[in-house]
CSV table of C-alpha atoms in Angstrom, one decimal:
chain,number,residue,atom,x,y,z
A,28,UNK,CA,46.8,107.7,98.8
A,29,UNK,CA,44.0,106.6,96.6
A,30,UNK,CA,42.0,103.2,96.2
A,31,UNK,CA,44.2,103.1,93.1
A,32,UNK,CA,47.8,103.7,94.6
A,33,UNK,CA,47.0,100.9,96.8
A,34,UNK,CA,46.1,98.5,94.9
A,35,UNK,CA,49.2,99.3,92.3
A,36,UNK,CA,51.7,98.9,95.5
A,37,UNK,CA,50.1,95.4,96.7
A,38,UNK,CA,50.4,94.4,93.3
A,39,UNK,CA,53.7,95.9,92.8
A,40,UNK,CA,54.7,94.0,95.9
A,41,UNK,CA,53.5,91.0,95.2
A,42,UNK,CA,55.5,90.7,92.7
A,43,UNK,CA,58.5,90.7,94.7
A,44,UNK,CA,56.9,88.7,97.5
A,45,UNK,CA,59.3,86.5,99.2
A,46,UNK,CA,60.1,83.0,98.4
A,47,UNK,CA,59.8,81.7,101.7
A,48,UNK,CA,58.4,83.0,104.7
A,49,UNK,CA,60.3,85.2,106.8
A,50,UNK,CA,59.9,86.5,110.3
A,51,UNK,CA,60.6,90.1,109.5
A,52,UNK,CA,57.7,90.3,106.6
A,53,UNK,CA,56.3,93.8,106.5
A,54,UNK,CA,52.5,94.3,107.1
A,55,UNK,CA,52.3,96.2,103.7
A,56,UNK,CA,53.5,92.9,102.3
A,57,UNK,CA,51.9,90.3,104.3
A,58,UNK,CA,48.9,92.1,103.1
A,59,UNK,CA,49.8,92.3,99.7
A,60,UNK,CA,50.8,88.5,99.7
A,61,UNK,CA,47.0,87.7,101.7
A,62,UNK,CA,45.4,90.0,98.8
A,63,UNK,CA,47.8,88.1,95.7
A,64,UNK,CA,46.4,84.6,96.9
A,65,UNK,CA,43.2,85.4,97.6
A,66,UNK,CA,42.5,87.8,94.4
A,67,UNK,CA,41.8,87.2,90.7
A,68,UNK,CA,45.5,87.1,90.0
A,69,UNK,CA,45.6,83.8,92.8
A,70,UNK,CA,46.3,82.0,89.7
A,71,UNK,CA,49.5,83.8,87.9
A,72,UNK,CA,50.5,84.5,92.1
A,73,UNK,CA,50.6,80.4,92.3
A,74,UNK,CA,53.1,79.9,89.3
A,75,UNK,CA,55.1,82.9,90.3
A,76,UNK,CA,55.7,81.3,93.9
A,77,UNK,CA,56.8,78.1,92.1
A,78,UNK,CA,58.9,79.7,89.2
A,79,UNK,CA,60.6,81.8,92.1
A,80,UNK,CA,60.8,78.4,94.2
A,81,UNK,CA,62.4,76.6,91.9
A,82,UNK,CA,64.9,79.4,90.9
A,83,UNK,CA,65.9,79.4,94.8
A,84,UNK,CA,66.4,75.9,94.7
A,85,UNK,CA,68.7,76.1,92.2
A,86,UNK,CA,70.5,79.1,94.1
A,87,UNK,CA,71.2,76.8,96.9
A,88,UNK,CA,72.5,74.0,94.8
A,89,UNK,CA,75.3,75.8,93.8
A,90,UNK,CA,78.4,74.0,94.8
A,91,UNK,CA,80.9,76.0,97.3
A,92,UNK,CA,84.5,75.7,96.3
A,93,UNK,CA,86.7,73.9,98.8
A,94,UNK,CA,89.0,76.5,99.0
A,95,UNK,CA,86.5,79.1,99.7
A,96,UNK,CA,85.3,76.7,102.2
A,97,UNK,CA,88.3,76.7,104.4
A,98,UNK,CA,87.3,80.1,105.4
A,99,UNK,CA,83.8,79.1,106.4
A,100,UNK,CA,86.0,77.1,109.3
A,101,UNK,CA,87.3,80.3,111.1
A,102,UNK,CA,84.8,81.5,113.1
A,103,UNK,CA,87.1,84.3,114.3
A,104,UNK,CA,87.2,85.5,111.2
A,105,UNK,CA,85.0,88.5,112.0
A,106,UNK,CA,85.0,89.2,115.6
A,107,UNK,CA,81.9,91.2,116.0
A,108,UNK,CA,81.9,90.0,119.8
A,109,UNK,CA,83.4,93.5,121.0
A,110,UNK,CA,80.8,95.8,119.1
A,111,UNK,CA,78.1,93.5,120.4
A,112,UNK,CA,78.9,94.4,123.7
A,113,UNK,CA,79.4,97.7,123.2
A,114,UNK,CA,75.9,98.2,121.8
A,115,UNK,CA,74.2,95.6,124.0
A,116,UNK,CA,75.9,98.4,126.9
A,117,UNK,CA,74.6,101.7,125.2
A,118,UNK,CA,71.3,100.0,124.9
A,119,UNK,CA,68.3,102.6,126.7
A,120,UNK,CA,67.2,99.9,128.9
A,121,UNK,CA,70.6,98.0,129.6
A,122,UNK,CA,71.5,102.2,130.8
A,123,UNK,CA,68.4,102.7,132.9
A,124,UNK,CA,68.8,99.3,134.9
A,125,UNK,CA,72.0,99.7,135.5
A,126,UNK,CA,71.1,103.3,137.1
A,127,UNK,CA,68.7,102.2,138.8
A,128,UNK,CA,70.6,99.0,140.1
A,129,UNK,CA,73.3,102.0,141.0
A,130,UNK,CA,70.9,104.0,143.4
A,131,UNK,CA,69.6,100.7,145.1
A,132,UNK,CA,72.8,99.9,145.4
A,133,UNK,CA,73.9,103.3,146.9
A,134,UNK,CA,70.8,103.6,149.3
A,135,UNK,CA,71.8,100.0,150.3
A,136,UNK,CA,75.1,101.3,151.2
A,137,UNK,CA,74.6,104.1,152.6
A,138,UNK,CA,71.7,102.1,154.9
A,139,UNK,CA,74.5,99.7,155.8
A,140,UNK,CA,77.0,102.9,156.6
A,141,UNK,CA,74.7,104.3,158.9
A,142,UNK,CA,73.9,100.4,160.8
A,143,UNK,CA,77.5,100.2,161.3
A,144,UNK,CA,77.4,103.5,162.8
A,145,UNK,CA,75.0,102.6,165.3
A,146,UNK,CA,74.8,102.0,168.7
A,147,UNK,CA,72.6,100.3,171.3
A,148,UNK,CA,69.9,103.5,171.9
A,149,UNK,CA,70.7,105.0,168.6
A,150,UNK,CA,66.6,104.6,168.3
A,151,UNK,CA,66.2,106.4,171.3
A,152,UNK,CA,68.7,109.2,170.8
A,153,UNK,CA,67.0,110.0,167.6
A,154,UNK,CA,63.8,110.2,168.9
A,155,UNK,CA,64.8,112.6,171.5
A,156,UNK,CA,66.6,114.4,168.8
A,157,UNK,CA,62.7,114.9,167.3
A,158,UNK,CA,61.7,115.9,170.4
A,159,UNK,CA,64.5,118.7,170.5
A,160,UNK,CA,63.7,119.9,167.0
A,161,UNK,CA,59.9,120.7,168.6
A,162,UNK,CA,60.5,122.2,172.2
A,163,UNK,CA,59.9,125.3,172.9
A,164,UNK,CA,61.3,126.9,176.0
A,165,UNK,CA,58.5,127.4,177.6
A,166,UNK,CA,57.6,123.7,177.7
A,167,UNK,CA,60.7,123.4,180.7
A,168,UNK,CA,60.9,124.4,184.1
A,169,UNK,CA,62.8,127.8,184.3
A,170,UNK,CA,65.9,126.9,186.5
A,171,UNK,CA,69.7,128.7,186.8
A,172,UNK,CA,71.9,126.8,187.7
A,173,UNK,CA,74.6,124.6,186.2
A,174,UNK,CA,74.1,122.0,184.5
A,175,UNK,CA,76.4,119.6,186.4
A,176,UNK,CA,74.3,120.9,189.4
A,177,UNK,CA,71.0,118.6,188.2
A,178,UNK,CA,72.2,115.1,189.2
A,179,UNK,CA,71.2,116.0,192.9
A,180,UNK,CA,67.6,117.3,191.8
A,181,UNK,CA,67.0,114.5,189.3
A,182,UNK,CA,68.0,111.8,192.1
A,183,UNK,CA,66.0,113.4,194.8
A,184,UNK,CA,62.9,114.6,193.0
A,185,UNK,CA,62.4,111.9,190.5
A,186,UNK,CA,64.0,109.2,191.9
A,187,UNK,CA,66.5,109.0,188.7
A,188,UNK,CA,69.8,107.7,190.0
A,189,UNK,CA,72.6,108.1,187.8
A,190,UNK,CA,71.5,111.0,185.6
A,191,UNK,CA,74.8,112.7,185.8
A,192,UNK,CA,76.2,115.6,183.4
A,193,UNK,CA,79.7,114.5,182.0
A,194,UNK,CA,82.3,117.0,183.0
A,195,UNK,CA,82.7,118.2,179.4
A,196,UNK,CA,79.2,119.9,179.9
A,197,UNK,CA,78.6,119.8,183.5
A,198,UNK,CA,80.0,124.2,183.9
A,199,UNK,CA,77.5,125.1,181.7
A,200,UNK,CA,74.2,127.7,182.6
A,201,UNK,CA,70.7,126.0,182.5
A,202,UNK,CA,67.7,128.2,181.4
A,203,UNK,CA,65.1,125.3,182.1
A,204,UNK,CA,64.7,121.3,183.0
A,205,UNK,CA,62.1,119.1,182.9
A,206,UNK,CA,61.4,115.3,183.3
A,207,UNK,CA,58.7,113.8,181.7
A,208,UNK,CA,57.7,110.2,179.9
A,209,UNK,CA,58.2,109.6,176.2
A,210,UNK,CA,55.8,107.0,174.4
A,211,UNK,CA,58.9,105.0,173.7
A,212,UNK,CA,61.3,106.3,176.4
A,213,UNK,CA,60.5,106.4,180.1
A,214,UNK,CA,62.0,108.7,182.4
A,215,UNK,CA,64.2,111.3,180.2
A,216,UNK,CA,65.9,114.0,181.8
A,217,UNK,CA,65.7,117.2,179.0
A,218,UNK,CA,68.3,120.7,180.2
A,219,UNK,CA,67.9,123.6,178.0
A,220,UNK,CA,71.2,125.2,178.2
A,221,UNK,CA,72.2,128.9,177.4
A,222,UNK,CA,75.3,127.8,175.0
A,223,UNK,CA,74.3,127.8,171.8
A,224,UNK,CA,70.7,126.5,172.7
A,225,UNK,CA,71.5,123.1,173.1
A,226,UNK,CA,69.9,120.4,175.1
A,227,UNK,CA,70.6,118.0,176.9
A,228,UNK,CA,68.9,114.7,177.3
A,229,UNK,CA,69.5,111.9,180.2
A,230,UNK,CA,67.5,108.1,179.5
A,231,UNK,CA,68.0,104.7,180.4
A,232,UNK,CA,70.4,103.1,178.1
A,233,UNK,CA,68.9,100.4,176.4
A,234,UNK,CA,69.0,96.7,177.7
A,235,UNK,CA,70.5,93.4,175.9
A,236,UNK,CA,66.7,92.0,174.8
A,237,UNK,CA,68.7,88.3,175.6
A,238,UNK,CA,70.1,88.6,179.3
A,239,UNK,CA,69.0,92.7,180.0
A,240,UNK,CA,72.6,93.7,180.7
A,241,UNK,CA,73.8,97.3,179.7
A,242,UNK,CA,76.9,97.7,178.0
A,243,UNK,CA,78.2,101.5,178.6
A,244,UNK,CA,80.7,102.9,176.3
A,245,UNK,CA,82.6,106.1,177.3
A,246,UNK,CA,83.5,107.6,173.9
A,247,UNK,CA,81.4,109.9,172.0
A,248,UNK,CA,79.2,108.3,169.3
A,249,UNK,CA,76.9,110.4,166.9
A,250,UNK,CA,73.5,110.1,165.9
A,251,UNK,CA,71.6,113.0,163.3
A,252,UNK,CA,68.1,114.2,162.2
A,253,UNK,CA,66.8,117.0,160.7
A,254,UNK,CA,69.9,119.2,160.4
A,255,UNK,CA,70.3,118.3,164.4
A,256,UNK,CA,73.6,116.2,165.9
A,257,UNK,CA,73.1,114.3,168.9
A,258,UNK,CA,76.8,113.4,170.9
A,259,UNK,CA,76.0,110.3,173.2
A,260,UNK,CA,77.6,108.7,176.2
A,261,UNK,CA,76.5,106.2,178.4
A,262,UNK,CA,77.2,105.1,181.8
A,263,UNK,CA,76.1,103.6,184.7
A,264,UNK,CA,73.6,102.4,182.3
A,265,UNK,CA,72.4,106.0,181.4
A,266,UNK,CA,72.9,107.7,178.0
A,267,UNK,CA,73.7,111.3,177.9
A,268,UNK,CA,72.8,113.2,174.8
A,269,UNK,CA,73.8,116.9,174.1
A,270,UNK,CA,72.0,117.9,170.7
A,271,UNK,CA,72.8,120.8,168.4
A,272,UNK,CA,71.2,122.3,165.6
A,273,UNK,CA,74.5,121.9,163.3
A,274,UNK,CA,76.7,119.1,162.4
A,275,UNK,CA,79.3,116.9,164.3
A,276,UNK,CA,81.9,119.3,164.0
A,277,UNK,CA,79.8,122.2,166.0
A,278,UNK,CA,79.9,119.7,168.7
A,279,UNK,CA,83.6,118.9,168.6
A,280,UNK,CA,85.4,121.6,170.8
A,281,UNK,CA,83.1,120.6,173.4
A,282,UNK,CA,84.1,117.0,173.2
A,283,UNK,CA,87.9,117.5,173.0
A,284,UNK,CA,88.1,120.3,175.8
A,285,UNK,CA,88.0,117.3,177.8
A,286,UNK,CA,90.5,115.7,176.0
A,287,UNK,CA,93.0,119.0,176.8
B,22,UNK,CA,73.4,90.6,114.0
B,23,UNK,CA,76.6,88.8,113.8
B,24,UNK,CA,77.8,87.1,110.7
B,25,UNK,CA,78.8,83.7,111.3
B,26,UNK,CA,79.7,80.9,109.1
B,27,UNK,CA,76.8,80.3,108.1
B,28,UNK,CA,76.4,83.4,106.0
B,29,UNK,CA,79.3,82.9,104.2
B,30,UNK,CA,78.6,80.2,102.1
B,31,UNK,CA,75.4,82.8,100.7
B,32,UNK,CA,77.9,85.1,100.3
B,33,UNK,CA,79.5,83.6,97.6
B,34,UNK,CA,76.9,82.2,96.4
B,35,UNK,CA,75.8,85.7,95.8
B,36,UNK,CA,78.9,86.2,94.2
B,37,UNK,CA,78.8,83.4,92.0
B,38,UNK,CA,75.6,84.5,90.7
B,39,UNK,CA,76.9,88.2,90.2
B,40,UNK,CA,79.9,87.0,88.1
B,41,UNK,CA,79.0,83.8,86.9
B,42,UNK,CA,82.6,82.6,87.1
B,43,UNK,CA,83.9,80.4,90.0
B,44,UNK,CA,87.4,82.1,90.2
B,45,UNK,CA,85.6,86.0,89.6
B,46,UNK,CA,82.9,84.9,92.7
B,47,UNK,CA,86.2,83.5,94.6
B,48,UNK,CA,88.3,86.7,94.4
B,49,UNK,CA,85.5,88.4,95.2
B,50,UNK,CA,84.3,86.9,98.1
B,51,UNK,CA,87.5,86.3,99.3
B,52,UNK,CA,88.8,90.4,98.8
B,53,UNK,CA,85.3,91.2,100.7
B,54,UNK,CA,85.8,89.0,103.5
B,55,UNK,CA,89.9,90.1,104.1
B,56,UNK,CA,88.4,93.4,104.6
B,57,UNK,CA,85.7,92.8,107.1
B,58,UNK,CA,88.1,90.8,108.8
B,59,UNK,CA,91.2,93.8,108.5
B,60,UNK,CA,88.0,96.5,109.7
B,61,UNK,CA,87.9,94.0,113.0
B,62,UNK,CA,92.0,93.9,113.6
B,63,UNK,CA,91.5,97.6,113.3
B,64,UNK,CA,88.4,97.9,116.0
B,65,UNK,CA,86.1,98.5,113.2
B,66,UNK,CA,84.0,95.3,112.8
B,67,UNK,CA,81.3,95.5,109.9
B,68,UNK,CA,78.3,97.0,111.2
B,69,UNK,CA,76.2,94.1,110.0
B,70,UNK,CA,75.7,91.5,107.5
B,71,UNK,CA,74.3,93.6,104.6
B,72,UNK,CA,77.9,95.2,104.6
B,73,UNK,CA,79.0,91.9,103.7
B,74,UNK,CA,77.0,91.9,100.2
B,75,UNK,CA,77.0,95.4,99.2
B,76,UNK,CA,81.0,95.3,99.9
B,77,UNK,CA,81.1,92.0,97.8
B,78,UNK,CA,78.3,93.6,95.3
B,79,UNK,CA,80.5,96.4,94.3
B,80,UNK,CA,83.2,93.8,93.8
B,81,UNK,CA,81.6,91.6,91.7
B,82,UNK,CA,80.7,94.6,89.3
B,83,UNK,CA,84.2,95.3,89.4
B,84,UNK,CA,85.5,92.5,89.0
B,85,UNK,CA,82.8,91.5,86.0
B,86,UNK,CA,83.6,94.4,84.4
B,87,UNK,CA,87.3,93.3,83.4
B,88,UNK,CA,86.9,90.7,80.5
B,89,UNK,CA,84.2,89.9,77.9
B,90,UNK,CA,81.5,91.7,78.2
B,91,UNK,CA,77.7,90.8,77.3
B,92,UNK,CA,76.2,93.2,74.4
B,93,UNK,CA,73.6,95.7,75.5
B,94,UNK,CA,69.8,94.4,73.8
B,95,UNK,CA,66.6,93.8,74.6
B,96,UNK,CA,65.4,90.6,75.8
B,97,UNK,CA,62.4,89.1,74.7
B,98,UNK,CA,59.8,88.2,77.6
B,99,UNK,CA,57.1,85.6,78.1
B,100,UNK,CA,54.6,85.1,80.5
B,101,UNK,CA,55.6,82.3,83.2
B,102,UNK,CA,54.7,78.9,82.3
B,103,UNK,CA,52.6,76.5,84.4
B,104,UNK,CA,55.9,74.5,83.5
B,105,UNK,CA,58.5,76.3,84.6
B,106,UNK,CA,59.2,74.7,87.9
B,107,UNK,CA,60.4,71.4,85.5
B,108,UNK,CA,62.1,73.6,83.0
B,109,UNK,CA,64.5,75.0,85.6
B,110,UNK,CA,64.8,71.2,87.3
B,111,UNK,CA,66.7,70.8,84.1
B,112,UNK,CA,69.2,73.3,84.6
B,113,UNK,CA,72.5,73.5,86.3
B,114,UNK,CA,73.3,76.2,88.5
B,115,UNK,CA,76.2,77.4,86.7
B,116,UNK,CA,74.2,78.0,83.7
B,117,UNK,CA,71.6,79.8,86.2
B,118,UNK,CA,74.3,82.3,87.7
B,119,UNK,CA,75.8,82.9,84.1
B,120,UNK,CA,72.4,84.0,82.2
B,121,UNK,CA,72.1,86.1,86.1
B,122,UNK,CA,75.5,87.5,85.6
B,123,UNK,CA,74.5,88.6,82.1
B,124,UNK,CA,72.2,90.7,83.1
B,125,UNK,CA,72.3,95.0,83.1
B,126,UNK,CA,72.8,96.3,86.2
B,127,UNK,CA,71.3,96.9,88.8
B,128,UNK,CA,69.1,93.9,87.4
B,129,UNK,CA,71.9,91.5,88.1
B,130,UNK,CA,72.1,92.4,91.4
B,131,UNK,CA,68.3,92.6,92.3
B,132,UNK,CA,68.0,88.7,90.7
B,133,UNK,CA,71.0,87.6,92.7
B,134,UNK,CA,70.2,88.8,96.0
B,135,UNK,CA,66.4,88.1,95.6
B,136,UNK,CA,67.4,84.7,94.3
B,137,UNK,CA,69.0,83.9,97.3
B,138,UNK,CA,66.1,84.3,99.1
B,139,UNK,CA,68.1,85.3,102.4
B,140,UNK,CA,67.1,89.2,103.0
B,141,UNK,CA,63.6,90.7,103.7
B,142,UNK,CA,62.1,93.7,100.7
B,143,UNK,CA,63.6,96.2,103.5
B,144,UNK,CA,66.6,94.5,103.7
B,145,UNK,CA,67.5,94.4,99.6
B,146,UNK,CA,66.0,98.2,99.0
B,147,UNK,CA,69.1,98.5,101.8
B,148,UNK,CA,71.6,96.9,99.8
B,149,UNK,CA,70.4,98.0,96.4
B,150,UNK,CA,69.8,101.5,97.0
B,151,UNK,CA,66.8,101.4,95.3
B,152,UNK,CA,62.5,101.7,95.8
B,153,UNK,CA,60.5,98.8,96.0
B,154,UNK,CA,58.3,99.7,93.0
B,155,UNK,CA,62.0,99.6,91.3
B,156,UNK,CA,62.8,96.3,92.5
B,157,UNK,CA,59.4,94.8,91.6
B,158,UNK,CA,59.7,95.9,88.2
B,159,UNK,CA,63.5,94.4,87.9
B,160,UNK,CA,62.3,91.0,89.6
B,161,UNK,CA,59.3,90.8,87.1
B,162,UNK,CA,60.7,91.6,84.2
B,163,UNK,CA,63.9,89.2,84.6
B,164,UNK,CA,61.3,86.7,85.7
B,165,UNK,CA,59.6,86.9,81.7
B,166,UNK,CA,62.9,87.3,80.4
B,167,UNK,CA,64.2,83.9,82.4
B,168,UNK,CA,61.5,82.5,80.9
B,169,UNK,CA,61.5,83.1,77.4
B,170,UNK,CA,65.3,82.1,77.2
B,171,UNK,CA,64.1,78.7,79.4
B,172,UNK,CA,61.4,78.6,76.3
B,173,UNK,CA,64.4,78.7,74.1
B,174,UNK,CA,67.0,76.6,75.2
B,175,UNK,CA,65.0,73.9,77.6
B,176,UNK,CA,61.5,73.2,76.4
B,177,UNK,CA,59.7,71.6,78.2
B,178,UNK,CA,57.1,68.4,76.7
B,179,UNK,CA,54.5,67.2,78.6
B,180,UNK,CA,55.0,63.2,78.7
């Protein structure tokens, strides 16, 4: 656009500058307005404000008839409350909160979901479950035996009392054992088992942090990691733990063929 | 943006100044405003206020259109007087809203809803349908024209 153009359009708009100031003013017209008042034309630009002012003033004078004034008094005249919602909803950044308050929202449940799931050593349990993901066979002691067969050798070479294979698992063939300390756990008892690789994991249960009592609970309870399940017992205040690589429902005909 | 009482009353003002007739701007305004409010019964609330005045524009025109009729000419122009501010002090508003509602279209229309000094350019190129170079030229040309017939029928002597 040349020098030209732009002057003609600021002029051009100028002359239809508006009477009062409003808050939605173009820039092209502010600018023309700052040019019309400043320029040689400052002058004719002056009167043309006032004739315009004047002319406005008039506008406004003009009477409203009283019966066209009774409808100025029903505000529900035009309900434009429902599309307002309905575009304040489909508004881009009304949408991406409300996603995003959605996924907080479901992480926060899910968090709670998984707390309510929990038990006292659920901590523990799935920090042995790491340590299952990460042993190799060769890490354990190479013993054949079963496994219900262990309680004896834990109690009279480690001085573990207690560390007794429930029934449900207690038939089946060892291929190794080992004892060793954890950073967080002391004392765990780990049984590599020929079914299905699984292990099994024996630790103290852990204590009420207000009076140290153990609660023991007989059932099964469930803790996971890393595509691994982890079935836990505890008694005598000693959790049992037989992990699988697989889901809770690998572990189940194990837990109900006691059941039977 | 909503449309709430308070627009109404510059609806038919607009109206008034489109027809130039109290009971013309009254059917108008009213026949504009039954609709927006039968488009809400029927879940189809007015989009937004300008639908208001180019709904009631097309009325007025056709309401103006039954009747007498001003004859088609040219009207003389002069520059705007230093004096015009007083000149228009003198005037009524109905006499204001019938010379508007003599004019051609869309002349009439540009005057009245400029006049009313209620929209932004953007907003009355929406309602008029028309470039802002267009617009210009209609608001500056009924400007001189205002004038010369304010220069004919209410001179103005300096005291």
């Amino acid at each position: 656009m040349s020098l030209f153009q732009i002057r003609s359009n600021h002029s051009s708009l100028a002359r239809c500058a508006p009477i009062t100031e409003k808050p939605g003013t173009d820039r092209a017209m502010r600018v023309a307005i700052q040019r019309a008042r400043r320029g040689k034309k400052a002058a004719p630009f002056a009167q043309q404000q006032a004739f315009d002012g004047a002319v406005a003033k008039l506008v406004r004078a003009i009477p409203v008839d009283a019966q066209v004034a009774e409808w100025f008094a029903n505000e529900n005249l035009i309900p434009l409350v429902k599309r307002r919602w309905k575009k304040i909803l489909l508004n881009p950044a009304v949408l991406a909160i409300a996603l995003a308050v959605a996924v907080i929202g479901g992480v926060f449940a899910y968090r709670v979901h998984e707390h309510l799931r929990d038990f006292p050593g659920a901590d523990k349990a799935r920090r042995l479950l790491s340590v299952a993901t990460s042993t190799r066979s060769v890490l354990l002691d190479p013993l054949q035996t079963d496994a219900g067969a262990l309680s004896d050798l834990f109690f009279m070479k480690h001085r573990l009392e207690h560390y007794d294979i429930p029934p449900e698992f207690a038939d089946f063939r060892t291929l190794g054992s080992r004892v060793f300390d954890d950073d967080e756990v002391h004392g765990v008892a780990q049984i590599w088992v020929v079914e299905k690789r699984m292990q099994f994991f024996l630790f103290p249960a852990e204590k009420d942090p207000k009076d140290g009592s153990v609660t023991d609970f007989s059932d099964w309870r469930f803790v996971e990691l890393e595509g691994w399940t982890g079935a836990v017992q505890q008694r005598n205040g000693v959790c049992f733990m037989a992990a699988i690589r697989g889901r809770e429902k690998d572990l189940a005909p194990y837990l109900e063929k006691r059941k039977q | 943006m909503s449309v709430t009482t308070q627009n109404l009353p510059q609806l038919y003002r607009f109206c008034f100044l489109m027809t130039g007739d109290a009971s013309k701007a009254q059917e108008a305004f009213q026949d504009t405003v039954r609709e927006a409010a039968l488009r809400s019964a029927r879940d189809e609330p007015p989009p937004d206020r300008l639908w208001f005045f180019r709904d009631a524009r097309w009325r007025c025109i056709a309401v103006s259109e039954q009747g007498l009729q001003a004859e088609p000419g040219m009207l003389e122009e002069t520059e705007i007087s230093p004096a015009a501010p007083m000149q228009i002090e003198q005037l009524d508003p109905d006499q204001l809203a019938v010379w508007i509602s003599a004019a051609p279209e869309p002349q009439r229309s540009a005057l009245a809803l400029f006049y009313l000094d209620e929209f932004s350019l953007r907003e009355m190129l929406a309602v008029l349908e028309m470039k802002a170079g267009e617009l210009s030229d209609l608001i500056s040309s009924g400007r001189r024209q205002f004038q010369a017939w304010l220069d004919a029928t209410t001179p103005y002597a300096e005291e």
